[in-house]
Amino acid sequence: MEPDGTGVWRDIIGAFNKTRPQTPVRLVEGPPSTDARENMYSTAFLGGRSGYDIVYCDVVWVPKFAAAGWLLDLTDRLSPADRDDFLPADLEGGTYNGRLYRIPAFTDAGLLYYRKDLVRRPPQTFEDLVREATEWKDADRVGFLWQGKQYEGLVTNYLEVLWGFGGDWITSDRRVLLDSAEALDALRFMKSTIGTISPRGVATYTEEETRNLFQAGRSVFLRNWFYVWALANEADSQIKGKVAFVPMVHGPGGMHAATLGGWGLAISRFTANPDGAWEFVKFATTPQQLQKLFVKAGRIPARKRLVPEEFQDIVRNARPRPRVPEYAQVSDILQRWLSAALAGVVSPEDALRNATRETRAVLGEM
Amino acid sequence: MPKKILWFLPAAFLIGTVLVYPALRTFVLSFFRMDLGTSFHAEFAGIDNFVRLAFDSRFRSTLWMTILFTTATVSIEFAAGLILALSVDKWVRGRTAVRTILLIPWTLPTAVIAVLWGWIFNDQYGILNNLITRAGILQSPIAWLADARAAFWALVIADVWKTTPFVFVILLAGLQAIPGELYEALEIDGGGAWSKFRLITWPFLTRFIFVALIFRVIQAFSVFDLVYVLTGGGPGGTTETLSVYAYQTMMRYLDFSYGAALATANVIVLAVVALVLYWLLVRTHEELV
Amino acid sequence: MKNLSKFVVVVFCAFAAAPFLWHLLSSLKDPAEITQIPPTFLPARPTFQNYVALFEQRPFLRYCFNSLIIASLSSLLCVVSASLAAYQLARGGARTRAVASSALLGLAFVPSIVFVLPLYELVRILGLINRPWGLIIPYAALNLPLSIWLLTGYFRQIPIELEEAAAMDGLRPVQTFFTIVLPLARPALATATVLAFVASWNEYMLALTFMNAEETRTVTVGIATLSGAFVYQIPWGLIAAGVIASSLPLIVLAIFFQNKIVAGLTAGSTK
């Protein structure tokens, strides 16, 4: 899994190993890059038996891993009580073709943070955002920070704007809608922020750069994930008490939207000890253990009762990315063309046209 | 007769199972379809993959990037290697020590070299940007790995650092094989440094340059480690080379058949390039064959 | 001219050595100093904590051990197989030699990407994923073409009279080979072994794909996948320490065997 800086997973694993000394679970820390870990899992699974037993699984990996036949079917192992208690969207995120493969641990969604000491009324529309950002930005403070580097984060940013305009990327019956007017409007909007309310560097930023700048008071608005909330309100934060959030704003006739993220635990089909693995997965996703994630790492547990009040609404309405096995490929296609358009290498129209064509080629095969 | 075959067995076995069989299988697989959609069963698909290849913009851009990279790095390392060899050739003392120092970059793993240069090229903490701005060459730091053009040159610089020693060593050996009397004879006839180079050094070196050139062009064309670790093909896939694209297709998209087609295309292009190069060099220097 | 050449050499040597020195200095800095802007040159508070972290956080010693085993065994296997085949080629007909030469050279130049997937399949079927032999055998094969080529060239230079004399003395070809020819070919054998060793140690693509468990990783892959304590942090000090630590064995090797390495590289051209 990702590097366990806060030690919370070691804690959880340690607690489990104490109750089950005969089948201890071992944590393997990998690189921080999500893609790198996805590749590591893939190559391990391709190798068959010699892979990992338990998979620390991103929500977007489920279709691919499940379609490849690498994950154990957990549908019948989950008790009905638990099934009710987990957040529906996250549970759904762990299913493929109606079968459950991943138990969610924590959920995540994109939010629009803003400085409530500057912006009096919470923004609702893109126009609100642009207006407030333009008004409150100055020499030391930019208007709006988001993640525009070519990676998965760019896709999550784009989706929120796209949904805000009322459009969509890939429907549940695998139709590609990138050639719609809404898709073009969304891309045009993002491009229009560069150099106006957003700095030029935004096309190279990922989560941490933008968070650091926002926390240093250098921006009015920030689009980022849940984890920023806890950090922004820490004792030593410069903007403590001055931050509020809303779900990403929308266009006329559109709706607020947040991209669903979040990680969970799945079990490899090749494990030598499926029952032991299931014991761990069940243990690690109990409310007591998940609460540790919240306290120590600021993650929002995927159980209904553990979601803090202020996030309830957003969590309920978070939207998943397209649940297709070829997700890695179509995401790469979208990332490349969005990035090319943002960099001005191609026009937004051409970018979306090419992206649509290539995505259809990939999906059409199935 | 049969006795002799036994001598070849270990080598033949190794080459057959590790090199020949996989290569053939990759080639054959490129005519099938084997990916997530077919649940990893192989279905015959004729030339579908190659048709897809012809319209694949990412194939074209990675091919172009590979060609650009090869051209840039080979030209620079040959120029540098030649200058170095000519300089060191004059030395008598300390030649071995110098050769050893200069050889070290070549012996390091390319992947580690990529990590090494990644730190130097870091746009915030990297020493290179620091030196550039301090020296006043540029006002603001270069976003080495975040800008397409800068990332390309970062790759070239890192590759030149590793492979110039290879060229240098070969050319130095060539220079040292030239009999000193030839130079003396030319001097007596009144020839200066430039004539010496043009009439003696260069013709003698062509054989060595030929060998090194073929080796290096082929190696540069197959570059994987450096790109995968230093830029990952970024920013935005702009520095992605053919091998990286093929690897991602196989390991990340699990599209084994298309990946095989990409690998096959890679080999075909490489073979064409090598043959063209060989033909060009042979045509102009027939005495080499 | 003399001064110009001196200048050029100094500049190139500096260019070759500077990145190392920078990493050496960086590896001795603590995390606070290493992320200082502008970067400092000499570490203000030199510390070995990065090296300690290298050995504690990651099984670095294990990586080195893996690389050592794999590189040694594969280069040995390679050179043994290569010398047997090369001897026959050297003593055989010119036409076989020419055909074999071209075929081998052609194979040597095929990029690894062509082999990786089917080879992975094979290695998996044989149950060798995450086991050293899963890399030892492929590496031996990958280095065979060049080794055979190198050794054939060298064997041809050994006067055949020695073998003829041995035959007259009643020695069988195998005996002649081991007792007379091989000892004479020691320099070439050493060269081939060293080159194969370095190539195996440095290989990345196959090692990355076949050895995916932490304990079986090679140094080369291990260094390229170092990570830090936090998800978003990159441990530059640790990385610098890793680069230095993983380069040292090769630098030592290069210094001791630089003759052999050079001989191997130039073998093709001085025919």
mmCIF file of C-alpha atoms in Angstrom, chain B residues 124-256:
data_model
loop_
_atom_site.group_PDB
_atom_site.id
_atom_site.type_symbol
_atom_site.label_atom_id
_atom_site.label_comp_id
_atom_site.label_asym_id
_atom_site.label_seq_id
_atom_site.Cartn_x
_atom_site.Cartn_y
_atom_site.Cartn_z
ATOM 1 C CA GLN B 124 12.703 23.264 -6.779
ATOM 2 C CA TYR B 125 15.537 21.518 -4.950
ATOM 3 C CA GLY B 126 17.676 20.527 -7.905
ATOM 4 C CA ILE B 127 21.202 21.791 -8.026
ATOM 5 C CA LEU B 128 21.104 22.435 -11.754
ATOM 6 C CA ASN B 129 18.425 25.065 -11.566
ATOM 7 C CA ASN B 130 20.220 26.611 -8.662
ATOM 8 C CA LEU B 131 23.448 26.905 -10.629
ATOM 9 C CA ILE B 132 21.703 28.228 -13.696
ATOM 10 C CA THR B 133 19.902 30.992 -11.847
ATOM 11 C CA ARG B 134 22.918 31.879 -9.735
ATOM 12 C CA ALA B 135 25.079 32.196 -12.814
ATOM 13 C CA GLY B 136 22.492 34.509 -14.211
ATOM 14 C CA ILE B 137 22.026 32.467 -17.360
ATOM 15 C CA LEU B 138 18.309 32.446 -16.806
ATOM 16 C CA GLN B 139 16.047 34.366 -14.503
ATOM 17 C CA SER B 140 13.673 31.671 -13.430
ATOM 18 C CA PRO B 141 14.294 27.987 -12.923
ATOM 19 C CA ILE B 142 13.501 25.567 -15.692
ATOM 20 C CA ALA B 143 10.736 23.121 -14.917
ATOM 21 C CA TRP B 144 12.886 20.324 -16.278
ATOM 22 C CA LEU B 145 10.526 17.475 -15.894
ATOM 23 C CA ALA B 146 7.308 19.423 -16.226
ATOM 24 C CA ASP B 147 8.026 20.988 -19.595
ATOM 25 C CA ALA B 148 7.999 18.824 -22.709
ATOM 26 C CA ARG B 149 11.071 20.270 -24.362
ATOM 27 C CA ALA B 150 13.077 20.514 -21.166
ATOM 28 C CA ALA B 151 12.202 16.940 -20.255
ATOM 29 C CA PHE B 152 13.439 15.762 -23.639
ATOM 30 C CA TRP B 153 16.798 17.442 -23.115
ATOM 31 C CA ALA B 154 16.939 16.119 -19.568
ATOM 32 C CA LEU B 155 16.687 12.629 -21.026
ATOM 33 C CA VAL B 156 19.310 13.357 -23.639
ATOM 34 C CA ILE B 157 21.720 14.814 -21.101
ATOM 35 C CA ALA B 158 21.328 11.844 -18.796
ATOM 36 C CA ASP B 159 21.806 9.410 -21.670
ATOM 37 C CA VAL B 160 24.830 11.235 -23.040
ATOM 38 C CA TRP B 161 26.346 11.138 -19.571
ATOM 39 C CA LYS B 162 26.082 7.389 -19.497
ATOM 40 C CA THR B 163 26.974 6.465 -23.051
ATOM 41 C CA THR B 164 29.711 8.904 -24.080
ATOM 42 C CA PRO B 165 32.257 6.689 -22.281
ATOM 43 C CA PHE B 166 31.313 3.815 -24.563
ATOM 44 C CA VAL B 167 32.036 5.824 -27.673
ATOM 45 C CA PHE B 168 35.124 7.379 -26.113
ATOM 46 C CA VAL B 169 36.663 4.040 -25.227
ATOM 47 C CA ILE B 170 36.145 2.594 -28.673
ATOM 48 C CA LEU B 171 37.432 5.640 -30.487
ATOM 49 C CA LEU B 172 40.425 5.886 -28.201
ATOM 50 C CA ALA B 173 41.339 2.308 -28.998
ATOM 51 C CA GLY B 174 41.063 3.202 -32.650
ATOM 52 C CA LEU B 175 43.290 6.234 -32.307
ATOM 53 C CA GLN B 176 45.911 4.249 -30.478
ATOM 54 C CA ALA B 177 45.999 1.707 -33.248
ATOM 55 C CA ILE B 178 47.160 4.295 -35.749
ATOM 56 C CA PRO B 179 50.876 3.919 -36.394
ATOM 57 C CA GLY B 180 52.776 7.021 -35.379
ATOM 58 C CA GLU B 181 54.999 6.887 -38.489
ATOM 59 C CA LEU B 182 52.124 7.917 -40.689
ATOM 60 C CA TYR B 183 51.817 11.182 -38.821
ATOM 61 C CA GLU B 184 55.553 11.763 -39.001
ATOM 62 C CA ALA B 185 55.540 11.143 -42.717
ATOM 63 C CA LEU B 186 52.788 13.663 -43.227
ATOM 64 C CA GLU B 187 54.581 16.193 -41.070
ATOM 65 C CA ILE B 188 57.643 15.907 -43.245
ATOM 66 C CA ASP B 189 55.491 16.647 -46.243
ATOM 67 C CA GLY B 190 54.352 19.791 -44.477
ATOM 68 C CA GLY B 191 50.988 18.669 -43.281
ATOM 69 C CA GLY B 192 49.428 20.510 -40.344
ATOM 70 C CA ALA B 193 47.020 19.348 -37.643
ATOM 71 C CA TRP B 194 43.985 19.537 -39.868
ATOM 72 C CA SER B 195 45.586 17.530 -42.666
ATOM 73 C CA LYS B 196 46.703 14.928 -40.187
ATOM 74 C CA PHE B 197 43.189 14.560 -39.008
ATOM 75 C CA ARG B 198 41.591 14.559 -42.415
ATOM 76 C CA LEU B 199 44.011 12.242 -44.210
ATOM 77 C CA ILE B 200 45.035 9.843 -41.500
ATOM 78 C CA THR B 201 42.973 9.950 -38.332
ATOM 79 C CA TRP B 202 39.538 10.103 -39.826
ATOM 80 C CA PRO B 203 39.912 7.310 -42.398
ATOM 81 C CA PHE B 204 41.410 5.042 -39.755
ATOM 82 C CA LEU B 205 38.631 5.817 -37.327
ATOM 83 C CA THR B 206 35.759 5.167 -39.672
ATOM 84 C CA ARG B 207 35.772 1.480 -38.975
ATOM 85 C CA PHE B 208 35.504 2.099 -35.252
ATOM 86 C CA ILE B 209 32.897 4.775 -35.666
ATOM 87 C CA PHE B 210 30.909 2.385 -37.819
ATOM 88 C CA VAL B 211 30.825 -0.313 -35.172
ATOM 89 C CA ALA B 212 30.036 2.046 -32.321
ATOM 90 C CA LEU B 213 27.382 3.830 -34.354
ATOM 91 C CA ILE B 214 25.416 0.691 -35.149
ATOM 92 C CA PHE B 215 25.561 -0.443 -31.537
ATOM 93 C CA ARG B 216 24.511 2.884 -30.141
ATOM 94 C CA VAL B 217 21.732 3.631 -32.595
ATOM 95 C CA ILE B 218 20.126 0.302 -31.866
ATOM 96 C CA GLN B 219 20.528 0.687 -28.107
ATOM 97 C CA ALA B 220 19.196 4.241 -28.095
ATOM 98 C CA PHE B 221 16.217 3.201 -30.152
ATOM 99 C CA SER B 222 15.287 0.565 -27.580
ATOM 100 C CA VAL B 223 15.557 2.947 -24.629
ATOM 101 C CA PHE B 224 13.255 1.975 -21.765
ATOM 102 C CA ASP B 225 14.854 2.233 -18.314
ATOM 103 C CA LEU B 226 15.827 5.871 -18.587
ATOM 104 C CA VAL B 227 12.481 7.129 -19.800
ATOM 105 C CA TYR B 228 10.389 4.924 -17.521
ATOM 106 C CA VAL B 229 12.212 5.992 -14.376
ATOM 107 C CA LEU B 230 13.142 9.610 -15.104
ATOM 108 C CA THR B 231 10.044 10.977 -16.792
ATOM 109 C CA GLY B 232 7.643 8.061 -16.953
ATOM 110 C CA GLY B 233 6.983 9.203 -20.492
ATOM 111 C CA GLY B 234 5.805 12.558 -19.193
ATOM 112 C CA PRO B 235 5.031 15.298 -18.944
ATOM 113 C CA GLY B 236 1.829 14.327 -20.589
ATOM 114 C CA GLY B 237 3.267 11.439 -22.547
ATOM 115 C CA THR B 238 5.465 13.819 -24.530
ATOM 116 C CA THR B 239 8.672 11.948 -23.838
ATOM 117 C CA GLU B 240 7.171 8.494 -24.135
ATOM 118 C CA THR B 241 9.170 6.196 -26.364
ATOM 119 C CA LEU B 242 8.010 3.071 -28.194
ATOM 120 C CA SER B 243 9.247 0.616 -25.583
ATOM 121 C CA VAL B 244 7.527 2.473 -22.775
ATOM 122 C CA TYR B 245 4.266 2.630 -24.711
ATOM 123 C CA ALA B 246 4.458 -1.086 -25.467
ATOM 124 C CA TYR B 247 5.217 -1.933 -21.844
ATOM 125 C CA GLN B 248 2.330 0.174 -20.542
ATOM 126 C CA THR B 249 -0.008 -1.413 -23.055
ATOM 127 C CA MET B 250 0.920 -4.868 -21.873
ATOM 128 C CA MET B 251 1.301 -4.384 -18.140
ATOM 129 C CA ARG B 252 -1.111 -1.585 -17.374
ATOM 130 C CA TYR B 253 -3.853 -1.956 -19.931
ATOM 131 C CA LEU B 254 -3.423 -5.732 -19.997
ATOM 132 C CA ASP B 255 -3.824 -5.508 -23.762
ATOM 133 C CA PHE B 256 -1.294 -8.220 -24.536
#
